[in-house]
JSON list of C-alpha atoms in Angstrom, two decimals:
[
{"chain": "A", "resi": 1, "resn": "UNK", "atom": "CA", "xyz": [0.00, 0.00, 0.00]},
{"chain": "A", "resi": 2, "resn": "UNK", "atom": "CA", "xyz": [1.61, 3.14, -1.11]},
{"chain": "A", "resi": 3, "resn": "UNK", "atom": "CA", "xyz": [1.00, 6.26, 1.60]},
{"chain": "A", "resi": 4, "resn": "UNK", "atom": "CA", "xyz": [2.05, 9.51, 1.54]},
{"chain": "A", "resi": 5, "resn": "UNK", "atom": "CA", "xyz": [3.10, 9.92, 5.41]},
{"chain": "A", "resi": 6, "resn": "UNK", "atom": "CA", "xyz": [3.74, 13.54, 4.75]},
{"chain": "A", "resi": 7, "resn": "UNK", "atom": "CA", "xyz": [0.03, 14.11, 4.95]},
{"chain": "A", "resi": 8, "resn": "UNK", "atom": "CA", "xyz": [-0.68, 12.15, 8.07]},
{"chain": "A", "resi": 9, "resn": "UNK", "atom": "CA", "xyz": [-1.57, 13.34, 11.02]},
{"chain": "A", "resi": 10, "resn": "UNK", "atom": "CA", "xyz": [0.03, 11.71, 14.17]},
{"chain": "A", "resi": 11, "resn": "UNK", "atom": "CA", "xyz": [-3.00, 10.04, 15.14]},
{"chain": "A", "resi": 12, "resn": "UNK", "atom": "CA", "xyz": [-3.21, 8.20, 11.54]},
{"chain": "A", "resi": 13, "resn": "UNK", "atom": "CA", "xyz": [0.39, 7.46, 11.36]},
{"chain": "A", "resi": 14, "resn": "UNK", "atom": "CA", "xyz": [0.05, 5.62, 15.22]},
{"chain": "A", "resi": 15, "resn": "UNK", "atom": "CA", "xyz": [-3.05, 3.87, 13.96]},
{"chain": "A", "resi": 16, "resn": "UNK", "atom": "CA", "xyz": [-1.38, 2.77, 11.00]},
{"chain": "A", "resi": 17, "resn": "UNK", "atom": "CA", "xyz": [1.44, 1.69, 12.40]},
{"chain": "A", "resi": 18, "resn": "UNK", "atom": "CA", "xyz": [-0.96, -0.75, 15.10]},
{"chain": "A", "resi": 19, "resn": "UNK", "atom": "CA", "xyz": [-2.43, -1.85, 11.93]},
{"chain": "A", "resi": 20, "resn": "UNK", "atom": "CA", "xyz": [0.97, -2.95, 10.58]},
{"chain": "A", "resi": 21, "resn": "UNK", "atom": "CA", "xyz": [1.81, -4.40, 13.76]},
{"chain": "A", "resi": 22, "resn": "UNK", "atom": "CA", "xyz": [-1.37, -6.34, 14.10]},
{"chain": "A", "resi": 23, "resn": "UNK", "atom": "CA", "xyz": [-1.24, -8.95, 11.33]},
{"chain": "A", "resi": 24, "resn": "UNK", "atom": "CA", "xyz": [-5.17, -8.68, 10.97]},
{"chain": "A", "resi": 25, "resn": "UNK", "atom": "CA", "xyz": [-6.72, -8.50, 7.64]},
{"chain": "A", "resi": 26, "resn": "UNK", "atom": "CA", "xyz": [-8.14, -4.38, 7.11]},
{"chain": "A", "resi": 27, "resn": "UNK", "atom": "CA", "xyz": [-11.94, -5.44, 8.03]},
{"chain": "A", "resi": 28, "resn": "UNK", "atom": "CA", "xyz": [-10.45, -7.29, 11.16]},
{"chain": "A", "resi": 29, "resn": "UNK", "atom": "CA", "xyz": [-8.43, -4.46, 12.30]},
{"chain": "A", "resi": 30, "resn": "UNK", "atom": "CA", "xyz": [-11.64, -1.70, 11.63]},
{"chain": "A", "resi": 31, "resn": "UNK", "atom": "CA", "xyz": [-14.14, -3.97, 13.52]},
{"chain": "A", "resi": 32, "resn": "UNK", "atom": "CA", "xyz": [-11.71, -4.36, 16.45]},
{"chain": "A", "resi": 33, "resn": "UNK", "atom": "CA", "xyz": [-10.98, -0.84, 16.50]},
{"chain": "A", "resi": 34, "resn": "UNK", "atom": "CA", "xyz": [-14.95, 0.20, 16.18]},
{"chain": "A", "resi": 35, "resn": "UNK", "atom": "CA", "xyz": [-15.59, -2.21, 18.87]},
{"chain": "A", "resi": 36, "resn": "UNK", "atom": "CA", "xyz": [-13.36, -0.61, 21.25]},
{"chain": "A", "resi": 37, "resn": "UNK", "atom": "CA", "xyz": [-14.61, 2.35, 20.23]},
{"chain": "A", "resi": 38, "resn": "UNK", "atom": "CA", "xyz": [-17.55, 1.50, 21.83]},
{"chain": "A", "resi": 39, "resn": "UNK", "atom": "CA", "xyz": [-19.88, 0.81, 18.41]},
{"chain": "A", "resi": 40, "resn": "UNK", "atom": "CA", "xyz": [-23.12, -1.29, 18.40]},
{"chain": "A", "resi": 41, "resn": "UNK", "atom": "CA", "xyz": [-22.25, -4.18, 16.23]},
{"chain": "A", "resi": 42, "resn": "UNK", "atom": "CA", "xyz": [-18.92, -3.76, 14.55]},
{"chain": "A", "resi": 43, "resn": "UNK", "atom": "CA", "xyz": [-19.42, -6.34, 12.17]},
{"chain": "A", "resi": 44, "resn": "UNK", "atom": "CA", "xyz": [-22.38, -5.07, 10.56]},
{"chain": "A", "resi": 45, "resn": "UNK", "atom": "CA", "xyz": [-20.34, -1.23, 10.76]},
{"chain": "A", "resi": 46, "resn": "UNK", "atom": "CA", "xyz": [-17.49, -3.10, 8.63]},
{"chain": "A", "resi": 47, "resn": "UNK", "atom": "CA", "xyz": [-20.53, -4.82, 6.00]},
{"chain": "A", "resi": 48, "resn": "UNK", "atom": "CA", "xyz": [-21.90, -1.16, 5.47]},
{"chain": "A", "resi": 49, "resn": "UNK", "atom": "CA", "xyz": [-18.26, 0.59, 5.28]},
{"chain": "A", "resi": 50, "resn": "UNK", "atom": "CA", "xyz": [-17.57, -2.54, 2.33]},
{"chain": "A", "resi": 51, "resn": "UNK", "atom": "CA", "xyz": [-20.59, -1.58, 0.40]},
{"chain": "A", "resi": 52, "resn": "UNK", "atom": "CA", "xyz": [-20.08, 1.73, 0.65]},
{"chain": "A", "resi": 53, "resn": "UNK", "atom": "CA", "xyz": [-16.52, 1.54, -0.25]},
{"chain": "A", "resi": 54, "resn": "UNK", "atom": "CA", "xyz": [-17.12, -0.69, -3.60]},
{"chain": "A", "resi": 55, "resn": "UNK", "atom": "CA", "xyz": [-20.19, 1.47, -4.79]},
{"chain": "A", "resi": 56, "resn": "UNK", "atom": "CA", "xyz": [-17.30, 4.42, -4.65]},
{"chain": "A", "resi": 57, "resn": "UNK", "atom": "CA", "xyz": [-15.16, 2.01, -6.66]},
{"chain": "A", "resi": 58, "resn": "UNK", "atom": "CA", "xyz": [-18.04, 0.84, -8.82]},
{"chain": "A", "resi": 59, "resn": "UNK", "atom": "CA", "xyz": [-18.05, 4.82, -9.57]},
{"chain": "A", "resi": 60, "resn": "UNK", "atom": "CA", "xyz": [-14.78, 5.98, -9.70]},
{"chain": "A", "resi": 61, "resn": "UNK", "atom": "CA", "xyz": [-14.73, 2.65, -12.45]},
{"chain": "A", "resi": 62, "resn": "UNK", "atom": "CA", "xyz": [-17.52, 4.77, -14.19]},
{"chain": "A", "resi": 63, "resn": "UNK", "atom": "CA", "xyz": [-16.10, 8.03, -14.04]},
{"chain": "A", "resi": 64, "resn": "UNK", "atom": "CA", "xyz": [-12.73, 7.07, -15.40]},
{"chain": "A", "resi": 65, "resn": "UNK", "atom": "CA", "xyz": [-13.84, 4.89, -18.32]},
{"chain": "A", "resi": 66, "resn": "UNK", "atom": "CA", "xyz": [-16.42, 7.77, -18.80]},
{"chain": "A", "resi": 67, "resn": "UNK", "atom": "CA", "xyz": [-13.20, 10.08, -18.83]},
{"chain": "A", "resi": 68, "resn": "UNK", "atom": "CA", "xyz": [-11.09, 7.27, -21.13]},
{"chain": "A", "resi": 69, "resn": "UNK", "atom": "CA", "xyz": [-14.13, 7.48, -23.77]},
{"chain": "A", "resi": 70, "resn": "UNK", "atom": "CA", "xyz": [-13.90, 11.58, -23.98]},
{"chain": "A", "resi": 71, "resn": "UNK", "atom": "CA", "xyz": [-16.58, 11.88, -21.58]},
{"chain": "A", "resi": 72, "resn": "UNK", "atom": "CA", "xyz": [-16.73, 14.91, -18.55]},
{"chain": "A", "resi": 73, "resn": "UNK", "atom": "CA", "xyz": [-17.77, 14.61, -14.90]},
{"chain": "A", "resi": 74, "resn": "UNK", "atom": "CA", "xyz": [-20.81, 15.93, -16.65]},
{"chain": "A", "resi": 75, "resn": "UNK", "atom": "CA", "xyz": [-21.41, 13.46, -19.12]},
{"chain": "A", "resi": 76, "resn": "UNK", "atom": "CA", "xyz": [-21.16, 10.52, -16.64]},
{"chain": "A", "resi": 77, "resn": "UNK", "atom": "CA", "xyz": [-23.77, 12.39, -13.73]},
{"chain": "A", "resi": 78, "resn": "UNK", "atom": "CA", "xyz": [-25.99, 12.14, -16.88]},
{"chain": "A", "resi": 79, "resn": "UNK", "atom": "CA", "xyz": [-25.19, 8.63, -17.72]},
{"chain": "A", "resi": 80, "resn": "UNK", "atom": "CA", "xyz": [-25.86, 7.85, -14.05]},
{"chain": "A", "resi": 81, "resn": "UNK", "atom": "CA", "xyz": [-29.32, 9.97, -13.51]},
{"chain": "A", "resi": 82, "resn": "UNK", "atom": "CA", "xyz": [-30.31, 9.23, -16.53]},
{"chain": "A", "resi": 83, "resn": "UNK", "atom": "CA", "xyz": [-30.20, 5.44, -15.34]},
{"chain": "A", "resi": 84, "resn": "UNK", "atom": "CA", "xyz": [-31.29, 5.61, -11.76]},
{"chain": "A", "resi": 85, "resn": "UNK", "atom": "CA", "xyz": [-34.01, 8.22, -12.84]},
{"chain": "A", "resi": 86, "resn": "UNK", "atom": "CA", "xyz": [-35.08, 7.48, -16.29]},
{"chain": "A", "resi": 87, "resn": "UNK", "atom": "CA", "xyz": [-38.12, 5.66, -15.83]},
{"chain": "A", "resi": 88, "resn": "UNK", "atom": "CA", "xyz": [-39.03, 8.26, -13.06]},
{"chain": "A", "resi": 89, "resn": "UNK", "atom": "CA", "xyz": [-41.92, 10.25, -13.51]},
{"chain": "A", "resi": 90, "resn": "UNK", "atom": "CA", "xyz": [-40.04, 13.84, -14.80]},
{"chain": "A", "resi": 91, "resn": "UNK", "atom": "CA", "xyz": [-41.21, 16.46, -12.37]},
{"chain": "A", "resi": 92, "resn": "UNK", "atom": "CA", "xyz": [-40.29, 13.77, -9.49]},
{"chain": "A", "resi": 93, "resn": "UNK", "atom": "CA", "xyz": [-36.98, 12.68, -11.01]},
{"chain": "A", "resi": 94, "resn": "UNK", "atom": "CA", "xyz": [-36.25, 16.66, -11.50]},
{"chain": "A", "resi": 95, "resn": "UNK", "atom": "CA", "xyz": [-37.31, 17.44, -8.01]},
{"chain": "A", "resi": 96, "resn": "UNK", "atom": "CA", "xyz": [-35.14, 14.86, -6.53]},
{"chain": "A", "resi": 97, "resn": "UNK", "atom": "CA", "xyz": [-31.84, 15.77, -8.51]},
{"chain": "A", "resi": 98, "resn": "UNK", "atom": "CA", "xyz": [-32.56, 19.30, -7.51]},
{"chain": "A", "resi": 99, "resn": "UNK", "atom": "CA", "xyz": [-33.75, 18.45, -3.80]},
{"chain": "A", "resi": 100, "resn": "UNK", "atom": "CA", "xyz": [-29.79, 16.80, -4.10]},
{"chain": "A", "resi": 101, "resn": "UNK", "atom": "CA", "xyz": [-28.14, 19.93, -5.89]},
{"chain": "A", "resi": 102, "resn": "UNK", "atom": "CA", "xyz": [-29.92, 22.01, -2.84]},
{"chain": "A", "resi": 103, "resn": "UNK", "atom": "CA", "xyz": [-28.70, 19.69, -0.07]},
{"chain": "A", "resi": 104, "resn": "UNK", "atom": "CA", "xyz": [-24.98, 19.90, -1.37]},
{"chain": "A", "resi": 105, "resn": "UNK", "atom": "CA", "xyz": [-25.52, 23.91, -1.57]},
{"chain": "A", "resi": 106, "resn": "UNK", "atom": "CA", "xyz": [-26.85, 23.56, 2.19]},
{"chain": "A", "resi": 107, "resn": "UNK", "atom": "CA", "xyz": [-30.28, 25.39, 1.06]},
{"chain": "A", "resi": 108, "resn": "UNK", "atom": "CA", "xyz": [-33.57, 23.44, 1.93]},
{"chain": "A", "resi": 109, "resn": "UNK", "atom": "CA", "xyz": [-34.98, 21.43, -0.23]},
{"chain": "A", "resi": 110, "resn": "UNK", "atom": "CA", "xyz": [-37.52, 23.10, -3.49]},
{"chain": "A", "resi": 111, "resn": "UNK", "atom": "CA", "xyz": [-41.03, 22.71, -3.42]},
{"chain": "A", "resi": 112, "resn": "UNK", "atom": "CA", "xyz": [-40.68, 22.82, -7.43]},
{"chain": "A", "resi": 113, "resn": "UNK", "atom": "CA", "xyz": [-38.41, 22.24, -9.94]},
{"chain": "A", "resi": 114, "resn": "UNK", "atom": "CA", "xyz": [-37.60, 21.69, -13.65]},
{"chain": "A", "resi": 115, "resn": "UNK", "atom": "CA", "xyz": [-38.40, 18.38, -15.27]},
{"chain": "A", "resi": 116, "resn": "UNK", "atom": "CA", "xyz": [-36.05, 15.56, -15.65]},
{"chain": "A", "resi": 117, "resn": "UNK", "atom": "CA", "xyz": [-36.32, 15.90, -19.58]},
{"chain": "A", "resi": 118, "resn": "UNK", "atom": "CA", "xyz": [-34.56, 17.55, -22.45]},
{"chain": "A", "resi": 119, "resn": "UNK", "atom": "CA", "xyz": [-32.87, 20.66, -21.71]},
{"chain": "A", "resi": 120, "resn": "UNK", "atom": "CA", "xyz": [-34.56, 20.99, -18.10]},
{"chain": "A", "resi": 121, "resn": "UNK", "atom": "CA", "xyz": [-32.24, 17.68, -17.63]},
{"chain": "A", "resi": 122, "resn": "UNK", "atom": "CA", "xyz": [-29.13, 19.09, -18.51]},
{"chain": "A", "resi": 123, "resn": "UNK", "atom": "CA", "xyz": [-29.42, 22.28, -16.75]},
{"chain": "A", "resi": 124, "resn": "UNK", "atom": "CA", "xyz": [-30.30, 20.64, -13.34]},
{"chain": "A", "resi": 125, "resn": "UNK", "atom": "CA", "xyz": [-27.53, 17.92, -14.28]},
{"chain": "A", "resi": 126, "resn": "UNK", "atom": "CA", "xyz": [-25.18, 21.17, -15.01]},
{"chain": "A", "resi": 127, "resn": "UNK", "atom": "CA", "xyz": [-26.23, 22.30, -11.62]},
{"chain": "A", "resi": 128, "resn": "UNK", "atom": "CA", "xyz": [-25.68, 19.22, -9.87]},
{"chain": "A", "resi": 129, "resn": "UNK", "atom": "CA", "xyz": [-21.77, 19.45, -10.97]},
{"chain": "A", "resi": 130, "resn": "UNK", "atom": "CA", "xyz": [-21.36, 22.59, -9.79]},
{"chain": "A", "resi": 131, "resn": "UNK", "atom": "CA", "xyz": [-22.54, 21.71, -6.66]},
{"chain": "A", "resi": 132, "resn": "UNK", "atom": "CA", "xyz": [-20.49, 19.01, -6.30]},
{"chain": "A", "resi": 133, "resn": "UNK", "atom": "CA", "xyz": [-17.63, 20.84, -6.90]},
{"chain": "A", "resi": 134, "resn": "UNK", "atom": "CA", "xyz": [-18.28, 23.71, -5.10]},
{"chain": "A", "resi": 135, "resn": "UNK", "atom": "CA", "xyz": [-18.97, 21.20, -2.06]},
{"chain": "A", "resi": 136, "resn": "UNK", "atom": "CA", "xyz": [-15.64, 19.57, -2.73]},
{"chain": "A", "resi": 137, "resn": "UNK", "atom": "CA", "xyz": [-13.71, 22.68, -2.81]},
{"chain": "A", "resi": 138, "resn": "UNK", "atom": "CA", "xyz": [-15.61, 23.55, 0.35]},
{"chain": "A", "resi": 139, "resn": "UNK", "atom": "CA", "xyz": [-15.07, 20.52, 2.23]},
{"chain": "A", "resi": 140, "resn": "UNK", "atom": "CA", "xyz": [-11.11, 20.62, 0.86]},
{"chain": "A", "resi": 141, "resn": "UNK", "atom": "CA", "xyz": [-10.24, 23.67, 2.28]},
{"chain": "A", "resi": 142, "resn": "UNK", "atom": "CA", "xyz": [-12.02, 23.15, 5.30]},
{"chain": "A", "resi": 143, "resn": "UNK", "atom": "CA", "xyz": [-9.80, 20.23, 5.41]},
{"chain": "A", "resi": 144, "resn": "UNK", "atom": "CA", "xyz": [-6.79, 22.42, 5.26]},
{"chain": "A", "resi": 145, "resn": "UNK", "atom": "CA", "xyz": [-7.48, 25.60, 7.58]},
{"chain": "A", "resi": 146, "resn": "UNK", "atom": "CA", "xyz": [-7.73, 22.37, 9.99]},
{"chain": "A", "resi": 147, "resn": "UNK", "atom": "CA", "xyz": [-4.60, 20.99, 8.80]},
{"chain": "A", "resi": 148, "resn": "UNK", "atom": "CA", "xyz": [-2.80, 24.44, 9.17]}
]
């Protein structure tokens, strides 16, 4: 496993280290250290933090044979809504990837929105990505006023 331990803080670089040390698989290792943390049921913790993990693989998959075909972030958000929501009914499916655009902007959620259809798609897909980035820039330098 390749680390950069130039970016760790001393917390992560002890835990890592214990990790090394401990000769237990990763998802041995997380459910002992959740269950001295104290968590409910480590072992269902570890399931959820697995599926979670491979449905961000299962996407980052996407996004970068998306990106290897020509495609944008853009392109694939479409290519996903378009196949989670496309046999939505339109003003729901456009409410919902706008009630999601909203959430990421920390607004409350719209009591209207454009349909899920045509252009009205691509400008609340257009929307979304914004949002997303502006969220990730948000949450990244967060992350380093912390780290400062």
């Amino acid at each position: 496993m390749d680390i950069d331990l130039t970016k760790m803080s001393k917390e992560q670089e002890l835990l890592l280290a214990e990790f090394q040390r401990s000769g237990l698989s990763a998802d041995e290792f997380i459910q002992k250290y959740l269950a001295e943390k104290g968590i409910a049921n480590p072992d269902e913790a570890v399931k959820e933090i697995d599926l979670t993990l491979s449905e961000i693989d299962r996407h980052y998959a996407g996004i970068k044979k998306a990106k290897e075909q020509g495609k944008d972030r853009k392109s694939y958000l479409r290519d996903v809504c378009n196949s989670v929501l496309g046999n939505a009914d339109s003003k729901k499916a456009g409410l919902a990837v706008a009630t999601v655009t909203n959430a990421l902007e920390g607004k409350d959620s719209p009591e209207s929105a454009l349909e899920y259809d045509g252009i009205e798609a691509a400008s609340l897909i257009s929307d979304l990505d914004k949002a997303i980035e502006n969220s990730t820039l948000a949450m990244l330098s967060g992350e380093d006023a912390q780290n400062e």
